[in-house]
């Protein structure tokens, strides 16, 4: 186990508040299956988000909109089976929580019940979403909120655009974050938000902010696993830093193996019975 992880027992949502209180950065990574769930957990991250980014990163969809609750339950159950210590959070997909507060409670409850994960993430900070978050928390479902660029609203936003560049937009985001904290969210993802605005939001709320493309002042950071590992090597947004070049390594390893099979070099005596 990575000794840089500050908590060695299984994490809970309460640890997020404790990390913020102590000024410790919170490390969140996505995962979509048991194999990578285990590896990400063993790397020592604090939390694993089973993001609906599975739609674009793994399933080959052009956006997260086609991802269903059944898809998310399948992937989150797999991740949960691979993880021992990190907090696992399921991202609720498009249409699973927006239609009514009641459907949100039932769908989020089903997600928790069927996957065994500890918390849900939902997008948006409108007054309607504050009621939804409040109802979920009252039901006993911890909620990670998500504001700034919210990918499930890509068609109304018109693309992955930085949010809150102008003062009016920045004020709106600060108001949403305060409302979400009051509604009971245990943390707030800030996506594609200028660093100076993230700093203001982070100072304005008591719950941790987790940034993606939101600068260094957030209380923690989240990135999408295949992007960080360089598996998705055609995706190169400004905020992304790659820590491996796995697409190159996969192509090269499988190319070597194919060559060996074709030449008869594999399997040799050592790898035969
Ligand atoms: O779906 C996802 O992976 C996310 C993160 C990028 C925050 O929402």
mmCIF file of C-alpha atoms and ligand atoms in Angstrom:
data_model
loop_
_atom_site.group_PDB
_atom_site.id
_atom_site.type_symbol
_atom_site.label_atom_id
_atom_site.label_comp_id
_atom_site.label_asym_id
_atom_site.label_seq_id
_atom_site.Cartn_x
_atom_site.Cartn_y
_atom_site.Cartn_z
ATOM 1 C CA UNK A 1 0.000 0.000 0.000
ATOM 2 C CA UNK A 2 1.126 3.553 -0.777
ATOM 3 C CA UNK A 3 2.149 5.158 2.525
ATOM 4 C CA UNK A 4 1.292 8.635 1.173
ATOM 5 C CA UNK A 5 -2.386 7.787 1.684
ATOM 6 C CA UNK A 6 -3.205 9.398 4.997
ATOM 7 C CA UNK A 7 -5.966 6.942 6.011
ATOM 8 C CA UNK A 8 -5.182 3.205 5.966
ATOM 9 C CA UNK A 9 -8.677 1.906 6.949
ATOM 10 C CA UNK A 10 -11.661 1.906 4.520
ATOM 11 C CA UNK A 11 -12.550 5.547 3.770
ATOM 12 C CA UNK A 12 -15.906 7.187 4.507
ATOM 13 C CA UNK A 13 -17.460 10.467 3.346
ATOM 14 C CA UNK A 14 -16.589 11.982 6.735
ATOM 15 C CA UNK A 15 -12.912 11.718 5.799
ATOM 16 C CA UNK A 16 -13.471 14.321 3.052
ATOM 17 C CA UNK A 17 -14.341 16.968 5.677
ATOM 18 C CA UNK A 18 -11.393 15.887 7.803
ATOM 19 C CA UNK A 19 -8.987 16.239 4.853
ATOM 20 C CA UNK A 20 -10.237 19.786 4.198
ATOM 21 C CA UNK A 21 -9.967 20.688 7.892
ATOM 22 C CA UNK A 22 -6.351 19.480 7.964
ATOM 23 C CA UNK A 23 -5.467 21.114 4.628
ATOM 24 C CA UNK A 24 -4.707 17.716 3.013
ATOM 25 C CA UNK A 25 -5.392 17.516 -0.725
ATOM 26 C CA UNK A 26 -8.004 14.901 -1.681
ATOM 27 C CA UNK A 27 -7.086 12.537 -4.523
ATOM 28 C CA UNK A 28 -9.934 11.135 -6.632
ATOM 29 C CA UNK A 29 -9.543 8.973 -9.744
ATOM 30 C CA UNK A 30 -12.148 7.319 -11.961
ATOM 31 C CA UNK A 31 -12.345 3.580 -12.604
ATOM 32 C CA UNK A 32 -14.856 1.413 -14.438
ATOM 33 C CA UNK A 33 -14.013 -2.225 -13.651
ATOM 34 C CA UNK A 34 -12.711 -4.449 -10.861
ATOM 35 C CA UNK A 35 -9.201 -4.817 -12.334
ATOM 36 C CA UNK A 36 -8.486 -1.083 -12.451
ATOM 37 C CA UNK A 37 -10.559 -0.504 -9.295
ATOM 38 C CA UNK A 38 -8.042 -2.671 -7.448
ATOM 39 C CA UNK A 39 -4.998 -1.030 -9.053
ATOM 40 C CA UNK A 40 -6.304 2.489 -8.432
ATOM 41 C CA UNK A 41 -7.133 1.557 -4.828
ATOM 42 C CA UNK A 42 -3.645 0.107 -4.336
ATOM 43 C CA UNK A 43 -2.122 3.362 -5.655
ATOM 44 C CA UNK A 44 -3.411 5.022 -2.485
ATOM 45 C CA UNK A 45 -6.105 7.426 -3.800
ATOM 46 C CA UNK A 46 -8.735 8.650 -1.344
ATOM 47 C CA UNK A 47 -11.788 8.001 -3.531
ATOM 48 C CA UNK A 48 -12.745 6.305 -6.788
ATOM 49 C CA UNK A 49 -15.470 7.811 -8.920
ATOM 50 C CA UNK A 50 -17.248 5.405 -11.248
ATOM 51 C CA UNK A 51 -17.895 8.243 -13.670
ATOM 52 C CA UNK A 52 -20.458 8.293 -16.438
ATOM 53 C CA UNK A 53 -17.342 9.222 -18.419
ATOM 54 C CA UNK A 54 -17.376 5.433 -18.929
ATOM 55 C CA UNK A 55 -19.626 6.347 -21.888
ATOM 56 C CA UNK A 56 -16.926 8.277 -23.735
ATOM 57 C CA UNK A 57 -13.775 6.769 -22.194
ATOM 58 C CA UNK A 58 -14.684 3.081 -22.504
ATOM 59 C CA UNK A 59 -18.000 2.472 -24.291
ATOM 60 C CA UNK A 60 -17.280 4.497 -27.427
ATOM 61 C CA UNK A 61 -20.170 6.972 -27.197
ATOM 62 C CA UNK A 62 -19.658 10.598 -28.302
ATOM 63 C CA UNK A 63 -21.047 11.932 -24.986
ATOM 64 C CA UNK A 64 -22.205 10.680 -21.576
ATOM 65 C CA UNK A 65 -25.880 11.030 -22.529
ATOM 66 C CA UNK A 66 -26.475 7.433 -23.757
ATOM 67 C CA UNK A 67 -25.193 5.946 -20.468
ATOM 68 C CA UNK A 68 -28.015 4.296 -18.498
ATOM 69 C CA UNK A 69 -28.518 3.467 -14.842
ATOM 70 C CA UNK A 70 -28.114 -0.239 -15.671
ATOM 71 C CA UNK A 71 -24.723 0.495 -17.277
ATOM 72 C CA UNK A 72 -23.633 2.462 -14.195
ATOM 73 C CA UNK A 73 -24.781 -0.255 -11.798
ATOM 74 C CA UNK A 74 -22.861 -2.866 -13.812
ATOM 75 C CA UNK A 75 -19.626 -0.826 -13.759
ATOM 76 C CA UNK A 76 -19.931 0.397 -10.149
ATOM 77 C CA UNK A 77 -20.570 -3.155 -8.860
ATOM 78 C CA UNK A 78 -17.429 -4.325 -10.648
ATOM 79 C CA UNK A 79 -15.306 -1.488 -9.224
ATOM 80 C CA UNK A 80 -16.699 -2.083 -5.737
ATOM 81 C CA UNK A 81 -15.597 -5.735 -5.913
ATOM 82 C CA UNK A 82 -12.016 -4.654 -6.612
ATOM 83 C CA UNK A 83 -11.694 -1.980 -3.930
ATOM 84 C CA UNK A 84 -10.825 -2.398 -0.253
ATOM 85 C CA UNK A 85 -9.955 1.061 1.076
ATOM 86 C CA UNK A 86 -10.925 3.969 -1.174
ATOM 87 C CA UNK A 87 -14.369 5.556 -0.980
ATOM 88 C CA UNK A 88 -16.330 4.458 -4.080
ATOM 89 C CA UNK A 89 -18.818 6.926 -5.585
ATOM 90 C CA UNK A 90 -21.286 6.159 -8.392
ATOM 91 C CA UNK A 91 -22.025 8.874 -10.942
ATOM 92 C CA UNK A 92 -25.767 9.022 -11.609
ATOM 93 C CA UNK A 93 -26.407 9.104 -15.371
ATOM 94 C CA UNK A 94 -28.596 11.403 -17.454
ATOM 95 C CA UNK A 95 -32.337 11.053 -16.689
ATOM 96 C CA UNK A 96 -31.813 9.014 -13.519
ATOM 97 C CA UNK A 97 -32.367 11.966 -11.126
ATOM 98 C CA UNK A 98 -33.656 14.997 -13.086
ATOM 99 C CA UNK A 99 -37.316 14.052 -13.713
ATOM 100 C CA UNK A 100 -38.536 14.286 -10.118
ATOM 101 C CA UNK A 101 -37.169 14.291 -6.591
ATOM 102 C CA UNK A 102 -38.946 10.985 -5.967
ATOM 103 C CA UNK A 103 -37.350 9.277 -8.978
ATOM 104 C CA UNK A 104 -33.957 10.627 -7.864
ATOM 105 C CA UNK A 105 -34.347 9.072 -4.402
ATOM 106 C CA UNK A 106 -35.515 5.753 -5.861
ATOM 107 C CA UNK A 107 -32.782 5.556 -8.512
ATOM 108 C CA UNK A 108 -29.956 6.688 -6.214
ATOM 109 C CA UNK A 109 -31.215 4.297 -3.556
ATOM 110 C CA UNK A 110 -31.247 1.468 -6.095
ATOM 111 C CA UNK A 111 -27.684 2.371 -7.159
ATOM 112 C CA UNK A 112 -26.452 2.222 -3.557
ATOM 113 C CA UNK A 113 -28.415 -0.955 -2.797
ATOM 114 C CA UNK A 114 -27.309 -2.901 -5.888
ATOM 115 C CA UNK A 115 -23.636 -1.857 -6.038
ATOM 116 C CA UNK A 116 -22.582 -1.507 -2.408
ATOM 117 C CA UNK A 117 -20.880 1.844 -3.068
ATOM 118 C CA UNK A 118 -21.055 4.578 -0.425
ATOM 119 C CA UNK A 119 -22.160 7.718 -2.276
ATOM 120 C CA UNK A 120 -23.633 9.171 -5.459
ATOM 121 C CA UNK A 121 -22.647 12.095 -7.677
ATOM 122 C CA UNK A 122 -25.218 14.286 -9.423
ATOM 123 C CA UNK A 123 -24.748 17.284 -11.726
ATOM 124 C CA UNK A 124 -26.164 20.796 -11.327
ATOM 125 C CA UNK A 125 -26.768 23.513 -8.760
ATOM 126 C CA UNK A 126 -30.200 24.897 -9.722
ATOM 127 C CA UNK A 127 -32.823 25.414 -6.973
ATOM 128 C CA UNK A 128 -34.466 22.196 -8.212
ATOM 129 C CA UNK A 129 -31.199 20.289 -7.716
ATOM 130 C CA UNK A 130 -30.844 21.704 -4.203
ATOM 131 C CA UNK A 131 -34.211 20.094 -3.317
ATOM 132 C CA UNK A 132 -33.033 16.829 -4.865
ATOM 133 C CA UNK A 133 -29.718 16.831 -2.978
ATOM 134 C CA UNK A 134 -31.544 17.652 0.248
ATOM 135 C CA UNK A 135 -33.995 14.761 -0.258
ATOM 136 C CA UNK A 136 -31.162 12.323 -1.022
ATOM 137 C CA UNK A 137 -29.185 13.334 2.052
ATOM 138 C CA UNK A 138 -32.316 13.074 4.235
ATOM 139 C CA UNK A 139 -32.756 9.532 2.849
ATOM 140 C CA UNK A 140 -29.240 8.684 4.013
ATOM 141 C CA UNK A 141 -27.508 8.885 0.638
ATOM 142 C CA UNK A 142 -24.262 10.922 0.671
ATOM 143 C CA UNK A 143 -24.069 13.249 -2.333
ATOM 144 C CA UNK A 144 -21.093 14.595 -4.248
ATOM 145 C CA UNK A 145 -22.319 17.576 -6.292
ATOM 146 C CA UNK A 146 -20.891 18.727 -9.660
ATOM 147 C CA UNK A 147 -21.030 22.267 -11.072
ATOM 148 C CA UNK A 148 -19.233 24.342 -13.706
ATOM 149 C CA UNK A 149 -19.231 22.443 -16.973
ATOM 150 C CA UNK A 150 -21.760 19.644 -16.449
ATOM 151 C CA UNK A 151 -21.380 17.133 -19.312
ATOM 152 C CA UNK A 152 -24.983 15.885 -19.117
ATOM 153 C CA UNK A 153 -26.047 19.420 -20.165
ATOM 154 C CA UNK A 154 -23.588 19.533 -23.074
ATOM 155 C CA UNK A 155 -26.387 20.216 -25.558
ATOM 156 C CA UNK A 156 -27.602 23.316 -23.704
ATOM 157 C CA UNK A 157 -24.089 24.552 -22.859
ATOM 158 C CA UNK A 158 -22.963 23.964 -26.455
ATOM 159 C CA UNK A 159 -19.727 22.042 -25.782
ATOM 160 C CA UNK A 160 -17.089 21.601 -23.080
ATOM 161 C CA UNK A 161 -16.735 25.325 -22.286
ATOM 162 C CA UNK A 162 -15.071 26.949 -19.277
ATOM 163 C CA UNK A 163 -17.823 28.271 -16.964
ATOM 164 C CA UNK A 164 -17.767 31.402 -14.772
ATOM 165 C CA UNK A 165 -15.280 33.491 -16.773
ATOM 166 C CA UNK A 166 -17.402 36.634 -16.301
ATOM 167 C CA UNK A 167 -18.236 38.025 -12.849
ATOM 168 C CA UNK A 168 -21.944 37.206 -13.211
ATOM 169 C CA UNK A 169 -21.176 33.549 -13.966
ATOM 170 C CA UNK A 170 -18.626 33.393 -11.149
ATOM 171 C CA UNK A 171 -21.192 34.752 -8.659
ATOM 172 C CA UNK A 172 -23.708 32.210 -9.907
ATOM 173 C CA UNK A 173 -21.258 29.338 -9.310
ATOM 174 C CA UNK A 174 -20.432 30.612 -5.805
ATOM 175 C CA UNK A 175 -24.177 30.790 -5.030
ATOM 176 C CA UNK A 176 -24.717 27.253 -6.353
ATOM 177 C CA UNK A 177 -21.834 25.899 -4.273
ATOM 178 C CA UNK A 178 -23.171 27.547 -1.109
ATOM 179 C CA UNK A 179 -26.661 26.177 -1.834
ATOM 180 C CA UNK A 180 -25.314 22.664 -2.397
ATOM 181 C CA UNK A 181 -23.375 22.791 0.855
ATOM 182 C CA UNK A 182 -26.530 23.904 2.669
ATOM 183 C CA UNK A 183 -28.507 21.103 0.966
ATOM 184 C CA UNK A 184 -26.050 18.611 2.469
ATOM 185 C CA UNK A 185 -23.577 17.696 -0.309
ATOM 186 C CA UNK A 186 -20.366 16.316 1.221
ATOM 187 C CA UNK A 187 -18.193 17.654 -1.606
ATOM 188 C CA UNK A 188 -18.483 19.550 -4.872
ATOM 189 C CA UNK A 189 -16.767 18.780 -8.187
ATOM 190 C CA UNK A 190 -15.787 21.916 -10.118
ATOM 191 C CA UNK A 191 -15.284 21.184 -13.820
ATOM 192 C CA UNK A 192 -13.735 23.681 -16.276
ATOM 193 C CA UNK A 193 -13.781 26.668 -13.932
ATOM 194 C CA UNK A 194 -11.110 29.443 -13.982
ATOM 195 C CA UNK A 195 -8.571 28.929 -11.172
ATOM 196 C CA UNK A 196 -9.370 32.298 -9.545
ATOM 197 C CA UNK A 197 -13.095 31.422 -9.418
ATOM 198 C CA UNK A 198 -12.380 27.941 -7.976
ATOM 199 C CA UNK A 199 -10.300 29.653 -5.283
ATOM 200 C CA UNK A 200 -13.265 31.877 -4.372
ATOM 201 C CA UNK A 201 -15.672 28.915 -4.300
ATOM 202 C CA UNK A 202 -13.248 26.842 -2.216
ATOM 203 C CA UNK A 203 -12.926 29.668 0.317
ATOM 204 C CA UNK A 204 -16.699 30.248 0.388
ATOM 205 C CA UNK A 205 -17.767 26.710 1.327
ATOM 206 C CA UNK A 206 -16.896 24.397 4.211
ATOM 207 C CA UNK A 207 -17.111 21.203 2.127
ATOM 208 C CA UNK A 208 -14.203 20.160 -0.104
ATOM 209 C CA UNK A 209 -14.100 21.170 -3.754
ATOM 210 C CA UNK A 210 -12.661 18.609 -6.175
ATOM 211 C CA UNK A 211 -11.383 20.138 -9.399
ATOM 212 C CA UNK A 212 -11.033 18.916 -12.968
ATOM 213 C CA UNK A 213 -9.710 21.697 -15.161
ATOM 214 C CA UNK A 214 -10.350 24.036 -12.224
ATOM 215 C CA UNK A 215 -6.839 25.001 -11.101
ATOM 216 C CA UNK A 216 -4.696 24.307 -8.057
ATOM 217 C CA UNK A 217 -6.781 25.979 -5.317
ATOM 218 C CA UNK A 218 -9.408 23.234 -5.093
ATOM 219 C CA UNK A 219 -9.303 20.984 -2.031
ATOM 220 C CA UNK A 220 -8.703 17.974 -4.272
ATOM 221 C CA UNK A 221 -8.359 16.844 -7.875
ATOM 222 C CA UNK A 222 -10.069 14.254 -10.063
ATOM 223 C CA UNK A 223 -9.069 13.002 -13.515
ATOM 224 C CA UNK A 224 -10.336 10.330 -15.880
ATOM 225 C CA UNK A 225 -8.236 7.146 -15.675
ATOM 226 C CA UNK A 226 -7.702 6.314 -19.380
ATOM 227 C CA UNK A 227 -6.697 9.958 -19.979
ATOM 228 C CA UNK A 228 -4.112 10.030 -17.145
ATOM 229 C CA UNK A 229 -2.663 6.698 -18.226
ATOM 230 C CA UNK A 230 -2.398 7.791 -21.862
ATOM 231 C CA UNK A 231 -4.735 4.980 -22.936
ATOM 232 C CA UNK A 232 -6.994 7.520 -24.590
ATOM 233 C CA UNK A 233 -4.179 9.213 -26.494
ATOM 234 C CA UNK A 234 -6.346 11.256 -28.841
ATOM 235 C CA UNK A 235 -7.801 13.322 -25.951
ATOM 236 C CA UNK A 236 -5.539 16.279 -25.099
ATOM 237 C CA UNK A 237 -7.374 19.021 -23.192
ATOM 238 C CA UNK A 238 -5.267 21.829 -21.649
ATOM 239 C CA UNK A 239 -5.851 20.649 -18.074
ATOM 240 C CA UNK A 240 -4.741 17.048 -18.637
ATOM 241 C CA UNK A 241 -1.305 15.834 -17.567
ATOM 242 C CA UNK A 242 -0.482 12.275 -18.625
ATOM 243 C CA UNK A 243 1.469 10.112 -16.199
ATOM 244 C CA UNK A 244 1.965 7.147 -18.578
ATOM 245 C CA UNK A 245 1.814 6.378 -22.301
ATOM 246 C CA UNK A 246 -0.115 3.129 -22.116
ATOM 247 C CA UNK A 247 -1.696 3.286 -25.584
ATOM 248 C CA UNK A 248 1.810 3.264 -27.061
ATOM 249 C CA UNK A 249 2.839 0.405 -24.727
ATOM 250 C CA UNK A 250 -0.281 -1.661 -25.546
ATOM 251 C CA UNK A 251 0.214 -1.301 -29.307
ATOM 252 C CA UNK A 252 3.892 -2.153 -29.003
ATOM 253 C CA UNK A 253 3.371 -5.191 -26.703
ATOM 254 C CA UNK A 254 0.571 -6.643 -28.827
ATOM 255 C CA UNK A 255 2.546 -5.952 -32.003
ATOM 256 C CA UNK A 256 5.491 -7.931 -30.532
ATOM 257 C CA UNK A 257 3.180 -10.788 -29.535
ATOM 258 C CA UNK A 258 1.525 -10.915 -32.982
ATOM 259 C CA UNK A 259 4.966 -11.023 -34.621
ATOM 260 C CA UNK A 260 6.035 -13.917 -32.338
ATOM 261 C CA UNK A 261 2.846 -15.886 -33.067
ATOM 262 C CA UNK A 262 3.277 -15.418 -36.813
ATOM 263 C CA UNK A 263 6.964 -16.359 -36.742
ATOM 264 C CA UNK A 264 6.401 -19.348 -34.453
ATOM 265 C CA UNK A 265 8.562 -17.815 -31.670
ATOM 266 C CA UNK A 266 5.562 -18.027 -29.324
ATOM 267 C CA UNK A 267 4.754 -20.387 -27.684
ATOM 268 C CA UNK A 268 8.236 -21.864 -27.210
ATOM 269 C CA UNK A 269 9.184 -24.811 -25.005
ATOM 270 C CA UNK A 270 9.212 -22.652 -21.872
ATOM 271 C CA UNK A 271 5.557 -21.688 -22.383
ATOM 272 C CA UNK A 272 4.262 -25.132 -23.408
ATOM 273 C CA UNK A 273 3.240 -28.236 -21.411
HETATM 274 O O1 LIG B 1 -17.845 11.196 -15.290
HETATM 275 C C1 LIG B 1 -16.800 11.572 -14.750
HETATM 276 O O2 LIG B 1 -15.754 10.917 -14.812
HETATM 277 C C2 LIG B 1 -16.844 12.835 -14.035
HETATM 278 C C3 LIG B 1 -15.544 13.425 -13.589
HETATM 279 C C4 LIG B 1 -14.822 13.957 -14.745
HETATM 280 C C5 LIG B 1 -15.732 14.442 -12.536
HETATM 281 O O3 LIG B 1 -17.889 13.382 -13.842
#
